[in-house]
Amino acid sequence: PRTPTRTTATRTAIARAIGQRYIVGWMLGNLGNASTSLGQYSQAREEYGQALEAVREVGDRQGEGFVLGNLGFLFYQVGDSRAAELCCRQALQLAQEAGDRLNQGYALTNLGRAMAAMGRYEEARDAKEFPVLVPQGLSDDWRSVSADYQPHSGGATLRIGWRSPDD
């Protein structure tokens, strides 16, 4: 049967065959996300590694940041908080260089998770001070929201972002 993962794998193979490394990187990143969601962590790590190689080869800094952020979340999921921290710090740096406020928020969220998992709660709380801005070009109905840090048994939750009028 045809599944989204199988379709993405087919598209990745086609992109490889025609030499489209940029597309290969993004497709492998999507496969990594699917594998992570399915709990296939070693497969996801391999796919993210290949994706990272492809986006770096073509100089796609935004793609590199996305892959590093997803890889950081994967490491968090499997309990390797130190590796998660390293990936998230790199993703944050790339988002900052690009002036990408939304992905800075995502990187800080994942970094906060890693810090909290290592018991470094003060550093996790530091991300709470991140000023979240509404991206340009949205209607006045969109609202920015501040970060919300909630410690709980087993770690903490750090949410950063903005809400649409439908939220």
mmCIF file of C-alpha atoms in Angstrom:
data_model
loop_
_atom_site.group_PDB
_atom_site.id
_atom_site.type_symbol
_atom_site.label_atom_id
_atom_site.label_comp_id
_atom_site.label_asym_id
_atom_site.label_seq_id
_atom_site.Cartn_x
_atom_site.Cartn_y
_atom_site.Cartn_z
ATOM 1 C CA PRO A 1 0.000 0.000 0.000
ATOM 2 C CA ARG A 2 0.993 3.572 -0.611
ATOM 3 C CA THR A 3 1.904 5.465 2.569
ATOM 4 C CA PRO A 4 3.243 8.985 3.115
ATOM 5 C CA THR A 5 6.589 7.521 4.209
ATOM 6 C CA ARG A 6 6.809 5.304 1.138
ATOM 7 C CA THR A 7 5.852 8.212 -1.132
ATOM 8 C CA THR A 8 8.513 10.427 0.455
ATOM 9 C CA ALA A 9 11.117 7.663 0.079
ATOM 10 C CA THR A 10 10.204 7.340 -3.600
ATOM 11 C CA ARG A 11 10.505 11.093 -4.123
ATOM 12 C CA THR A 12 13.854 11.067 -2.345
ATOM 13 C CA ALA A 13 15.115 8.328 -4.681
ATOM 14 C CA ILE A 14 13.975 10.327 -7.710
ATOM 15 C CA ALA A 15 15.646 13.494 -6.417
ATOM 16 C CA ARG A 16 18.882 11.540 -5.859
ATOM 17 C CA ALA A 17 18.699 10.080 -9.366
ATOM 18 C CA ILE A 18 18.413 13.509 -10.971
ATOM 19 C CA GLY A 19 21.035 15.100 -8.706
ATOM 20 C CA GLN A 20 18.756 17.436 -6.735
ATOM 21 C CA ARG A 21 20.678 17.485 -3.419
ATOM 22 C CA TYR A 22 18.572 20.362 -2.061
ATOM 23 C CA ILE A 23 15.380 18.309 -2.450
ATOM 24 C CA VAL A 24 17.117 15.187 -1.156
ATOM 25 C CA GLY A 25 17.995 17.042 2.059
ATOM 26 C CA TRP A 26 14.453 18.189 2.677
ATOM 27 C CA MET A 27 12.930 14.809 1.813
ATOM 28 C CA LEU A 28 15.355 12.969 4.121
ATOM 29 C CA GLY A 29 14.479 15.443 6.857
ATOM 30 C CA ASN A 30 10.806 14.609 6.335
ATOM 31 C CA LEU A 31 11.601 10.896 6.496
ATOM 32 C CA GLY A 32 13.491 11.516 9.733
ATOM 33 C CA ASN A 33 10.433 13.254 11.162
ATOM 34 C CA ALA A 34 8.224 10.325 10.174
ATOM 35 C CA SER A 35 10.651 7.794 11.648
ATOM 36 C CA THR A 36 10.859 9.796 14.884
ATOM 37 C CA SER A 37 7.064 9.873 15.104
ATOM 38 C CA LEU A 38 6.966 6.104 14.626
ATOM 39 C CA GLY A 39 9.579 5.566 17.339
ATOM 40 C CA GLN A 40 12.150 4.312 14.819
ATOM 41 C CA TYR A 41 14.935 6.377 16.356
ATOM 42 C CA SER A 42 17.981 4.717 14.797
ATOM 43 C CA GLN A 43 16.382 5.027 11.355
ATOM 44 C CA ALA A 44 15.535 8.682 12.055
ATOM 45 C CA ARG A 45 19.103 9.397 13.162
ATOM 46 C CA GLU A 46 20.447 7.911 9.937
ATOM 47 C CA GLU A 47 17.980 9.931 7.826
ATOM 48 C CA TYR A 48 18.756 13.157 9.681
ATOM 49 C CA GLY A 49 22.487 12.500 9.242
ATOM 50 C CA GLN A 50 22.054 12.088 5.488
ATOM 51 C CA ALA A 51 19.788 15.147 5.360
ATOM 52 C CA LEU A 52 22.368 17.226 7.209
ATOM 53 C CA GLU A 53 25.056 16.138 4.765
ATOM 54 C CA ALA A 54 22.852 17.066 1.781
ATOM 55 C CA VAL A 55 21.790 20.521 3.035
ATOM 56 C CA ARG A 56 25.349 21.385 4.035
ATOM 57 C CA GLU A 57 26.597 20.292 0.607
ATOM 58 C CA VAL A 58 24.310 22.807 -1.126
ATOM 59 C CA GLY A 59 24.836 25.542 1.500
ATOM 60 C CA ASP A 60 21.221 25.536 2.719
ATOM 61 C CA ARG A 61 21.669 27.159 6.145
ATOM 62 C CA GLN A 62 17.938 27.239 6.869
ATOM 63 C CA GLY A 63 17.652 23.547 6.058
ATOM 64 C CA GLU A 64 20.672 22.867 8.246
ATOM 65 C CA GLY A 65 18.962 24.637 11.129
ATOM 66 C CA PHE A 66 15.751 22.662 10.637
ATOM 67 C CA VAL A 67 17.596 19.341 10.531
ATOM 68 C CA LEU A 68 19.703 20.203 13.577
ATOM 69 C CA GLY A 69 16.586 21.220 15.483
ATOM 70 C CA ASN A 70 14.846 17.967 14.605
ATOM 71 C CA LEU A 71 17.968 15.980 15.437
ATOM 72 C CA GLY A 72 18.117 17.783 18.789
ATOM 73 C CA PHE A 73 14.524 16.784 19.499
ATOM 74 C CA LEU A 74 15.346 13.187 18.528
ATOM 75 C CA PHE A 75 18.270 13.135 20.974
ATOM 76 C CA TYR A 76 15.966 14.553 23.656
ATOM 77 C CA GLN A 77 13.442 11.785 22.924
ATOM 78 C CA VAL A 78 16.044 9.040 23.402
ATOM 79 C CA GLY A 79 17.473 10.615 26.559
ATOM 80 C CA ASP A 80 20.745 12.000 25.179
ATOM 81 C CA SER A 81 20.273 15.494 26.559
ATOM 82 C CA ARG A 82 23.886 16.576 25.970
ATOM 83 C CA ALA A 83 23.675 15.780 22.246
ATOM 84 C CA ALA A 84 20.250 17.473 22.179
ATOM 85 C CA GLU A 85 21.773 20.585 23.721
ATOM 86 C CA LEU A 86 24.581 20.728 21.150
ATOM 87 C CA CYS A 87 22.203 20.347 18.182
ATOM 88 C CA CYS A 88 19.732 22.884 19.567
ATOM 89 C CA ARG A 89 22.460 25.461 20.217
ATOM 90 C CA GLN A 90 23.637 25.099 16.609
ATOM 91 C CA ALA A 91 20.047 25.368 15.329
ATOM 92 C CA LEU A 92 19.533 28.477 17.473
ATOM 93 C CA GLN A 93 22.704 30.085 16.122
ATOM 94 C CA LEU A 94 21.615 29.474 12.511
ATOM 95 C CA ALA A 95 18.130 30.877 13.200
ATOM 96 C CA GLN A 96 19.665 33.953 14.850
ATOM 97 C CA GLU A 97 22.024 34.509 11.916
ATOM 98 C CA ALA A 98 19.031 34.375 9.556
ATOM 99 C CA GLY A 99 16.889 36.620 11.767
ATOM 100 C CA ASP A 100 14.315 33.804 11.857
ATOM 101 C CA ARG A 101 12.385 34.559 15.049
ATOM 102 C CA LEU A 102 9.963 31.654 14.742
ATOM 103 C CA ASN A 103 12.721 29.045 14.489
ATOM 104 C CA GLN A 104 14.650 30.771 17.252
ATOM 105 C CA GLY A 105 11.602 30.050 19.397
ATOM 106 C CA TYR A 106 11.530 26.406 18.343
ATOM 107 C CA ALA A 107 15.253 26.041 19.009
ATOM 108 C CA LEU A 108 14.880 27.635 22.434
ATOM 109 C CA THR A 109 11.944 25.375 23.235
ATOM 110 C CA ASN A 110 13.963 22.265 22.442
ATOM 111 C CA LEU A 111 17.015 23.683 24.202
ATOM 112 C CA GLY A 112 14.850 24.338 27.273
ATOM 113 C CA ARG A 113 13.652 20.735 27.205
ATOM 114 C CA ALA A 114 17.227 19.464 27.077
ATOM 115 C CA MET A 115 18.332 21.774 29.905
ATOM 116 C CA ALA A 116 15.384 20.722 32.078
ATOM 117 C CA ALA A 117 16.075 17.031 31.380
ATOM 118 C CA MET A 118 19.617 17.564 32.682
ATOM 119 C CA GLY A 119 18.272 19.300 35.785
ATOM 120 C CA ARG A 120 19.554 22.702 34.627
ATOM 121 C CA TYR A 121 16.270 24.469 35.362
ATOM 122 C CA GLU A 122 17.658 28.010 35.618
ATOM 123 C CA GLU A 123 19.082 27.741 32.101
ATOM 124 C CA ALA A 124 15.775 26.332 30.864
ATOM 125 C CA ARG A 125 13.970 29.295 32.436
ATOM 126 C CA ASP A 126 16.318 31.722 30.657
ATOM 127 C CA ALA A 127 14.557 30.884 27.394
ATOM 128 C CA LYS A 128 11.366 32.228 28.972
ATOM 129 C CA GLU A 129 12.744 35.731 28.561
ATOM 130 C CA PHE A 130 12.901 35.371 24.792
ATOM 131 C CA PRO A 131 10.723 38.121 23.271
ATOM 132 C CA VAL A 132 8.374 36.520 20.778
ATOM 133 C CA LEU A 133 7.273 38.704 17.871
ATOM 134 C CA VAL A 134 4.455 38.253 15.394
ATOM 135 C CA PRO A 135 5.923 37.723 11.920
ATOM 136 C CA GLN A 136 5.469 40.595 9.490
ATOM 137 C CA GLY A 137 2.482 40.627 7.163
ATOM 138 C CA LEU A 138 -0.078 38.961 9.418
ATOM 139 C CA SER A 139 -3.422 40.560 10.192
ATOM 140 C CA ASP A 140 -4.004 42.396 13.476
ATOM 141 C CA ASP A 141 -5.945 39.377 14.756
ATOM 142 C CA TRP A 142 -2.725 37.440 15.361
ATOM 143 C CA ARG A 143 -1.318 37.771 18.883
ATOM 144 C CA SER A 144 2.166 37.223 20.193
ATOM 145 C CA VAL A 145 2.441 35.187 23.365
ATOM 146 C CA SER A 146 5.187 34.969 25.905
ATOM 147 C CA ALA A 147 7.009 31.790 26.767
ATOM 148 C CA ASP A 148 5.366 29.507 29.278
ATOM 149 C CA TYR A 149 7.595 27.369 31.483
ATOM 150 C CA GLN A 150 5.861 24.622 33.454
ATOM 151 C CA PRO A 151 7.980 22.300 35.597
ATOM 152 C CA HIS A 152 6.411 18.891 36.256
ATOM 153 C CA SER A 153 7.487 15.454 37.372
ATOM 154 C CA GLY A 154 9.803 14.026 34.760
ATOM 155 C CA GLY A 155 10.979 17.391 33.396
ATOM 156 C CA ALA A 156 9.409 20.599 32.217
ATOM 157 C CA THR A 157 7.439 22.016 29.330
ATOM 158 C CA LEU A 158 8.537 25.211 27.626
ATOM 159 C CA ARG A 159 6.219 26.677 25.007
ATOM 160 C CA ILE A 160 7.125 29.651 22.865
ATOM 161 C CA GLY A 161 5.172 31.013 19.967
ATOM 162 C CA TRP A 162 2.250 33.046 18.741
ATOM 163 C CA ARG A 163 -1.433 32.390 18.206
ATOM 164 C CA SER A 164 -3.680 32.785 15.204
ATOM 165 C CA PRO A 165 -7.174 34.276 15.519
ATOM 166 C CA ASP A 166 -8.546 30.725 15.396
ATOM 167 C CA ASP A 167 -6.662 29.573 18.527
#
